[in-house]
Amino acid sequence: MEPQNQSTTTQTVEWRYIRVKQKEAPTQQQLLDEYGQSLEKVSWLRNFYRLSSTVQLASSSLYRQALVFGIDASSGAAVAALNPQPGDHVLDLCCAPGGKLSMIAERIMPNGTVTGVDISASRLAICKRLIKKYSLPNVRLFACDARNFSTLAPDFSRTPQPSNKETNIDSFVVQKPPELNQLPLPIAIQQKTAWKPKNRKKRHLNDLPHLYYCGNHAIRSDSSRLYDHVLVDAECSSDGSVRHAIGYNKKSPWLEEEEGEKKVESYQILEGKLKQLEQLQGQLLERGFLLLREGGTLVYSTCSFSERQNECVIRSFLDRFPDAQVVKLIPAPKGSELDGAPFVDGTLTGSIRFD
């Protein structure tokens, strides 16, 4: 018999990522039974797995039981670089919708705290639901412009006392550059509705300015201490995740698209908006650094490919704050969490990008 002609086709698998709960983690077999043979453990990121993007995560029983989180590997890498430890006090600026904040919250248990800040009330509502779903303790959320945020880390060693709201809001005014006290919102941010507290018949005297949610009464106050770690996952043009955004029919307010087009290459950012965005990013980075204790760690991250939104922002910041230094993460120490991560060097010494 004549051999039949055979053709081989290769198909590129598109991946999505999950993180299993730190406590009560499902077994490898449970994960395989739930998500199939496409499941693979991510060797360089603790508790992370990747699986085919065709898997329906939201309808899976492990997800409904709050045993797995949906989160990108790049987001997990930002938290791993921050390296929060049990007992640390962490500030997450631009925290919504809460994937990174939730990962931090698990890593600092049982005695650490996470303070999340975001300007969008609707996105903070998602964050709050996530915190409650996964029963994450010691988390508090603030709805405000992160560039003006000034509440310091909570103090577990003292019982919250009634405080004067007028004086408490600028509790570390000595360290704040005056020009950052009340910054105007850029156009893209003005389109979002800032959260305002509802009128209440009763209100705790020690409630902090712009407090949106607090899961533990013991951290419903501030102290005189700065944060051990700060994550600034800054507002950006999101050009690094346009393909994902198109799939969900979302659009970054910073990007323009050709009329009628829904292609990745059709998106662009205008020069005027880019300058405005760079200013916002620099102000967020500066605010985060002012809230960081001496010797603490700050991670600045975006989902943009743009050098102007990444390395250039950091260079400008370092010129203004010579006491800050960039910590080199790669090559990661052998056997450490980020060992083997798909990183490449950025254009600034010490900066990294996903390959």
Short mmCIF file of C-alpha atoms in Angstrom, two decimals:
data_model
loop_
_atom_site.label_atom_id
_atom_site.label_comp_id
_atom_site.label_asym_id
_atom_site.label_seq_id
_atom_site.Cartn_x
_atom_site.Cartn_y
_atom_site.Cartn_z
CA MET A 1 0.00 0.00 0.00
CA GLU A 2 1.15 3.49 -0.79
CA PRO A 3 1.72 5.56 2.37
CA GLN A 4 -0.84 8.32 2.76
CA ASN A 5 0.32 11.93 2.71
CA GLN A 6 0.46 13.28 6.24
CA SER A 7 0.60 16.89 7.33
CA THR A 8 1.53 18.15 10.74
CA THR A 9 0.10 21.32 12.16
CA THR A 10 1.30 23.06 15.27
CA GLN A 11 -0.96 25.21 17.37
CA THR A 12 0.26 27.83 19.78
CA VAL A 13 -1.36 27.47 23.17
CA GLU A 14 -2.53 30.68 24.82
CA TRP A 15 -2.08 30.45 28.55
CA ARG A 16 -3.88 31.83 31.54
CA TYR A 17 -2.60 31.68 35.09
CA ILE A 18 -4.01 30.79 38.48
CA ARG A 19 -2.68 31.00 42.01
CA VAL A 20 -3.75 28.52 44.66
CA LYS A 21 -4.65 29.65 48.14
CA GLN A 22 -1.68 29.64 50.49
CA LYS A 23 -3.61 27.80 53.18
CA GLU A 24 -6.01 24.98 52.32
CA ALA A 25 -4.34 24.66 48.91
CA PRO A 26 -5.88 22.01 46.65
CA THR A 27 -3.68 19.04 45.77
CA GLN A 28 -2.04 18.59 42.39
CA GLN A 29 -4.51 15.80 41.62
CA GLN A 30 -7.49 18.00 42.49
CA LEU A 31 -6.18 20.67 40.14
CA LEU A 32 -5.65 18.15 37.33
CA ASP A 33 -9.12 16.71 37.84
CA GLU A 34 -10.60 20.19 37.70
CA TYR A 35 -8.59 21.81 34.90
CA GLY A 36 -7.25 18.96 32.78
CA GLN A 37 -3.88 17.94 31.42
CA SER A 38 -2.96 21.44 30.19
CA LEU A 39 -2.22 22.36 33.81
CA GLU A 40 1.47 23.08 34.50
CA LYS A 41 3.19 24.30 37.63
CA VAL A 42 5.09 27.59 37.27
CA SER A 43 8.54 26.79 38.63
CA TRP A 44 9.62 30.37 39.29
CA LEU A 45 6.50 31.64 41.08
CA ARG A 46 5.25 30.07 44.30
CA ASN A 47 1.70 28.60 44.21
CA PHE A 48 1.22 29.51 40.52
CA TYR A 49 0.03 27.29 37.68
CA ARG A 50 -0.70 27.90 34.03
CA LEU A 51 -3.42 26.29 31.99
CA SER A 52 -5.06 26.65 28.61
CA SER A 53 -6.95 29.90 28.14
CA THR A 54 -9.94 27.85 26.98
CA VAL A 55 -10.51 26.56 30.53
CA GLN A 56 -13.53 28.24 32.12
CA LEU A 57 -12.14 29.30 35.49
CA ALA A 58 -15.16 31.15 36.87
CA SER A 59 -17.42 28.10 36.62
CA SER A 60 -14.94 25.70 38.24
CA SER A 61 -15.70 24.32 41.70
CA LEU A 62 -12.26 25.19 43.10
CA TYR A 63 -12.76 28.81 42.09
CA ARG A 64 -16.25 28.93 43.58
CA GLN A 65 -14.86 27.43 46.80
CA ALA A 66 -12.30 30.28 46.95
CA LEU A 67 -9.34 27.92 46.67
CA VAL A 68 -7.82 29.41 43.51
CA PHE A 69 -7.34 32.96 42.23
CA GLY A 70 -7.23 34.15 38.64
CA ILE A 71 -4.13 36.35 38.25
CA ASP A 72 -1.50 37.04 35.59
CA ALA A 73 2.04 35.79 36.11
CA SER A 74 3.37 39.32 35.59
CA SER A 75 1.25 40.54 38.51
CA GLY A 76 2.55 37.71 40.67
CA ALA A 77 6.12 38.59 39.69
CA ALA A 78 5.62 42.17 40.93
CA VAL A 79 4.57 40.87 44.36
CA ALA A 80 7.41 38.34 44.42
CA ALA A 81 9.86 41.17 43.68
CA LEU A 82 8.37 43.17 46.55
CA ASN A 83 8.94 40.11 48.77
CA PRO A 84 6.58 40.93 51.66
CA GLN A 85 7.07 38.82 54.78
CA PRO A 86 4.78 37.86 57.69
CA GLY A 87 4.32 40.87 59.95
CA ASP A 88 5.13 43.50 57.30
CA HIS A 89 2.98 46.56 56.66
CA VAL A 90 2.45 46.99 52.92
CA LEU A 91 0.93 49.83 50.89
CA ASP A 92 -0.58 49.02 47.50
CA LEU A 93 -1.24 52.20 45.52
CA CYS A 94 -3.61 51.77 42.56
CA CYS A 95 -4.68 48.47 44.18
CA ALA A 96 -7.90 47.59 42.32
CA PRO A 97 -9.18 45.16 41.21
CA GLY A 98 -7.20 43.36 43.93
CA GLY A 99 -5.23 40.43 42.47
CA LYS A 100 -1.86 41.64 43.75
CA LEU A 101 -3.33 42.98 46.99
CA SER A 102 -4.83 39.55 47.75
CA MET A 103 -1.49 37.86 47.13
CA ILE A 104 0.24 40.32 49.46
CA ALA A 105 -2.45 39.80 52.11
CA GLU A 106 -1.74 36.07 52.22
CA ARG A 107 2.02 36.53 52.41
CA ILE A 108 2.02 38.94 55.37
CA MET A 109 -0.31 36.86 57.58
CA PRO A 110 -0.94 36.61 60.47
CA ASN A 111 0.31 39.91 61.88
CA GLY A 112 1.00 42.04 58.84
CA THR A 113 -1.36 44.53 57.19
CA VAL A 114 -2.17 45.65 53.67
CA THR A 115 -3.41 49.14 52.86
CA GLY A 116 -4.92 49.49 49.39
CA VAL A 117 -5.65 52.80 47.65
CA ASP A 118 -7.56 53.44 44.43
CA ILE A 119 -9.48 56.33 42.93
CA SER A 120 -12.20 54.18 41.38
CA ALA A 121 -15.09 53.22 43.65
CA SER A 122 -16.41 50.60 41.23
CA ARG A 123 -13.03 48.87 41.06
CA LEU A 124 -12.65 49.06 44.85
CA ALA A 125 -16.00 47.31 45.15
CA ILE A 126 -14.52 44.40 43.18
CA CYS A 127 -11.51 44.48 45.48
CA LYS A 128 -13.73 44.35 48.54
CA ARG A 129 -15.66 41.37 47.19
CA LEU A 130 -12.39 39.56 46.56
CA ILE A 131 -11.18 40.20 50.10
CA LYS A 132 -14.40 38.89 51.58
CA LYS A 133 -14.62 35.90 49.26
CA TYR A 134 -11.16 34.67 50.24
CA SER A 135 -11.48 35.71 53.92
CA LEU A 136 -8.35 37.86 53.88
CA PRO A 137 -7.72 39.56 57.24
CA ASN A 138 -5.96 42.81 58.09
CA VAL A 139 -6.82 44.61 54.86
CA ARG A 140 -8.10 48.16 54.59
CA LEU A 141 -9.10 50.10 51.47
CA PHE A 142 -9.12 53.84 50.78
CA ALA A 143 -10.97 55.57 47.95
CA CYS A 144 -8.99 58.62 46.93
CA ASP A 145 -6.39 60.00 44.55
CA ALA A 146 -3.27 58.06 45.54
CA ARG A 147 -1.08 61.09 44.87
CA ASN A 148 -2.62 62.80 47.90
CA PHE A 149 -2.77 59.77 50.20
CA SER A 150 -1.07 60.38 53.56
CA THR A 151 -2.41 57.82 56.08
CA LEU A 152 0.46 55.94 57.66
CA ALA A 153 0.71 52.26 58.57
CA PRO A 154 -1.54 50.94 61.37
CA ASP A 155 -0.14 49.96 64.74
CA PHE A 156 -1.29 46.69 66.28
CA SER A 157 0.38 47.55 69.57
CA ARG A 158 -2.22 50.14 70.53
CA THR A 159 -6.00 50.22 70.63
CA PRO A 160 -7.56 52.67 68.14
CA GLN A 161 -8.40 55.94 69.84
CA PRO A 162 -10.75 58.70 68.74
CA SER A 163 -8.84 61.10 66.53
CA ASN A 164 -9.42 64.52 65.00
CA LYS A 165 -10.18 63.99 61.34
CA GLU A 166 -8.99 67.47 60.39
CA THR A 167 -5.48 67.01 61.81
CA ASN A 168 -5.15 63.30 61.03
CA ILE A 169 -5.28 63.64 57.25
CA ASP A 170 -1.90 65.36 57.04
CA SER A 171 -0.23 63.39 59.80
CA PHE A 172 3.13 63.46 58.06
CA VAL A 173 2.87 66.84 56.42
CA VAL A 174 6.51 67.59 57.30
CA GLN A 175 7.65 64.95 54.81
CA LYS A 176 5.25 65.92 52.02
CA PRO A 177 6.34 68.23 49.19
CA PRO A 178 3.84 71.11 49.33
CA GLU A 179 3.20 70.91 45.60
CA LEU A 180 1.82 67.38 46.03
CA ASN A 181 -0.75 68.23 48.71
CA GLN A 182 -3.61 68.82 46.27
CA LEU A 183 -2.78 67.78 42.73
CA PRO A 184 -5.29 68.34 39.90
CA LEU A 185 -6.62 65.19 38.33
CA PRO A 186 -5.60 64.50 34.72
CA ILE A 187 -8.31 64.29 32.08
CA ALA A 188 -8.36 60.49 31.98
CA ILE A 189 -8.79 60.31 35.75
CA GLN A 190 -11.47 63.00 35.83
CA GLN A 191 -13.67 60.67 33.83
CA LYS A 192 -13.83 58.33 36.81
CA THR A 193 -16.24 59.11 39.64
CA ALA A 194 -14.47 59.61 42.93
CA TRP A 195 -16.06 57.75 45.83
CA LYS A 196 -17.90 59.74 48.48
CA PRO A 197 -19.00 58.22 51.80
CA LYS A 198 -22.70 57.88 52.37
CA ASN A 199 -24.31 59.99 55.02
CA ARG A 200 -24.47 57.93 58.19
CA LYS A 201 -26.36 58.59 61.38
CA LYS A 202 -23.42 57.23 63.36
CA ARG A 203 -19.76 57.35 62.45
CA HIS A 204 -16.74 56.05 64.33
CA LEU A 205 -14.67 58.96 65.64
CA ASN A 206 -11.46 57.22 64.61
CA ASP A 207 -12.48 56.63 60.99
CA LEU A 208 -9.67 57.66 58.68
CA PRO A 209 -10.12 60.07 55.76
CA HIS A 210 -11.39 58.32 52.62
CA LEU A 211 -11.67 54.96 54.39
CA TYR A 212 -13.73 52.66 52.14
CA TYR A 213 -13.40 49.30 53.88
CA CYS A 214 -11.59 47.89 56.88
CA GLY A 215 -11.69 44.20 57.77
CA ASN A 216 -10.22 44.56 61.25
CA HIS A 217 -11.09 47.22 63.82
CA ALA A 218 -7.55 47.03 65.20
CA ILE A 219 -6.16 48.64 62.04
CA ARG A 220 -8.80 51.35 61.76
CA SER A 221 -6.29 54.04 62.69
CA ASP A 222 -2.84 55.16 61.65
CA SER A 223 0.42 55.52 63.57
CA SER A 224 3.71 57.33 63.21
CA ARG A 225 5.32 54.55 61.19
CA LEU A 226 5.90 54.39 57.46
CA TYR A 227 5.32 51.27 55.36
CA ASP A 228 7.80 48.40 55.02
CA HIS A 229 6.95 47.87 51.35
CA VAL A 230 5.11 49.91 48.72
CA LEU A 231 3.74 48.64 45.41
CA VAL A 232 3.09 51.26 42.74
CA ASP A 233 1.37 49.46 39.88
CA ALA A 234 0.86 52.73 38.11
CA GLU A 235 -1.90 53.86 35.79
CA CYS A 236 -0.54 53.41 32.26
CA SER A 237 -1.56 53.23 28.60
CA SER A 238 -2.05 49.43 28.99
CA ASP A 239 -0.55 48.85 25.55
CA GLY A 240 1.06 45.69 26.93
CA SER A 241 -2.37 44.19 27.51
CA VAL A 242 -4.38 45.61 24.60
CA ARG A 243 -5.02 42.14 23.16
CA HIS A 244 -6.53 41.08 26.50
CA ALA A 245 -8.57 44.30 26.74
CA ILE A 246 -9.99 43.88 23.24
CA GLY A 247 -11.22 40.42 24.19
CA TYR A 248 -13.24 41.97 27.02
CA ASN A 249 -14.30 45.00 24.96
CA LYS A 250 -12.42 47.36 27.27
CA LYS A 251 -10.38 50.35 26.30
CA SER A 252 -7.73 52.36 28.10
CA PRO A 253 -8.73 56.04 28.39
CA TRP A 254 -5.18 56.89 27.34
CA LEU A 255 -5.26 55.05 24.00
CA GLU A 256 -6.78 56.14 20.72
CA GLU A 257 -7.88 53.69 18.03
CA GLU A 258 -8.54 54.04 14.37
CA GLU A 259 -12.26 54.36 13.70
CA GLY A 260 -13.89 50.99 13.23
CA GLU A 261 -10.70 49.09 14.03
CA LYS A 262 -10.33 46.49 16.75
CA LYS A 263 -6.77 45.40 16.08
CA VAL A 264 -3.84 45.59 18.47
CA GLU A 265 -1.72 47.54 16.00
CA SER A 266 -4.45 50.17 15.54
CA TYR A 267 -4.05 51.50 19.09
CA GLN A 268 -1.80 54.44 19.80
CA ILE A 269 -1.27 57.07 22.48
CA LEU A 270 -1.18 60.73 21.56
CA GLU A 271 1.78 62.86 22.62
CA GLY A 272 -0.30 65.19 24.77
CA LYS A 273 -1.83 62.32 26.70
CA LEU A 274 1.54 60.61 27.04
CA LYS A 275 3.10 63.66 28.71
CA GLN A 276 0.12 63.89 31.05
CA LEU A 277 0.41 60.20 31.86
CA GLU A 278 4.15 60.43 32.53
CA GLN A 279 3.51 63.23 35.01
CA LEU A 280 0.88 61.16 36.80
CA GLN A 281 3.19 58.14 36.99
CA GLY A 282 6.03 60.21 38.41
CA GLN A 283 3.73 61.68 41.06
CA LEU A 284 2.45 58.23 42.06
CA LEU A 285 6.00 56.92 42.36
CA GLU A 286 7.05 59.92 44.43
CA ARG A 287 4.06 59.57 46.77
CA GLY A 288 4.80 55.89 47.30
CA PHE A 289 8.44 56.62 48.11
CA LEU A 290 7.51 59.29 50.67
CA LEU A 291 5.39 56.69 52.49
CA LEU A 292 8.18 54.09 52.51
CA ARG A 293 10.36 53.61 55.59
CA GLU A 294 14.12 53.88 55.38
CA GLY A 295 15.50 50.58 54.10
CA GLY A 296 12.10 49.55 52.75
CA THR A 297 11.34 48.24 49.25
CA LEU A 298 9.22 49.83 46.54
CA VAL A 299 8.24 48.12 43.28
CA TYR A 300 7.16 50.27 40.34
CA SER A 301 5.38 48.34 37.58
CA THR A 302 3.18 48.94 34.55
CA CYS A 303 1.63 46.87 31.75
CA SER A 304 3.12 49.13 29.07
CA PHE A 305 6.03 48.47 26.71
CA SER A 306 6.82 52.18 26.59
CA GLU A 307 10.25 53.19 27.89
CA ARG A 308 8.85 56.64 28.63
CA GLN A 309 6.33 55.12 31.04
CA ASN A 310 8.88 52.87 32.71
CA GLU A 311 12.63 53.48 32.72
CA CYS A 312 12.29 57.20 31.94
CA VAL A 313 9.88 57.69 34.86
CA ILE A 314 12.33 55.95 37.19
CA ARG A 315 15.31 57.94 35.89
CA SER A 316 13.50 61.20 36.52
CA PHE A 317 12.55 60.01 40.00
CA LEU A 318 16.15 59.03 40.83
CA ASP A 319 17.33 62.49 39.78
CA ARG A 320 14.96 64.02 42.35
CA PHE A 321 15.63 61.44 45.09
CA PRO A 322 19.35 60.56 45.11
CA ASP A 323 18.90 58.59 48.37
CA ALA A 324 16.87 55.97 46.47
CA GLN A 325 18.70 53.13 44.77
CA VAL A 326 17.64 50.48 42.26
CA VAL A 327 17.95 46.89 43.48
CA LYS A 328 19.01 44.38 40.83
CA LEU A 329 16.74 41.33 40.74
CA ILE A 330 18.35 39.28 37.96
CA PRO A 331 19.99 36.94 37.89
CA ALA A 332 17.89 35.79 40.86
CA PRO A 333 19.71 33.70 43.50
CA LYS A 334 19.70 29.99 42.72
CA GLY A 335 16.62 28.34 44.21
CA SER A 336 14.88 31.64 44.99
CA GLU A 337 11.31 32.29 43.91
CA LEU A 338 12.16 34.29 40.78
CA ASP A 339 14.97 31.97 39.69
CA GLY A 340 14.24 31.08 36.06
CA ALA A 341 11.67 33.83 35.49
CA PRO A 342 11.44 35.00 31.86
CA PHE A 343 13.00 38.39 32.57
CA VAL A 344 15.31 40.49 30.43
CA ASP A 345 17.19 43.62 31.40
CA GLY A 346 15.49 46.95 30.82
CA THR A 347 17.25 50.04 29.50
CA LEU A 348 17.94 51.23 33.05
CA THR A 349 20.43 49.23 35.10
CA GLY A 350 18.45 47.08 37.54
CA SER A 351 15.13 47.38 35.71
CA ILE A 352 13.54 44.24 34.26
CA ARG A 353 10.97 43.37 31.62
CA PHE A 354 9.08 40.22 30.74
CA ASP A 355 10.56 38.54 27.70
#
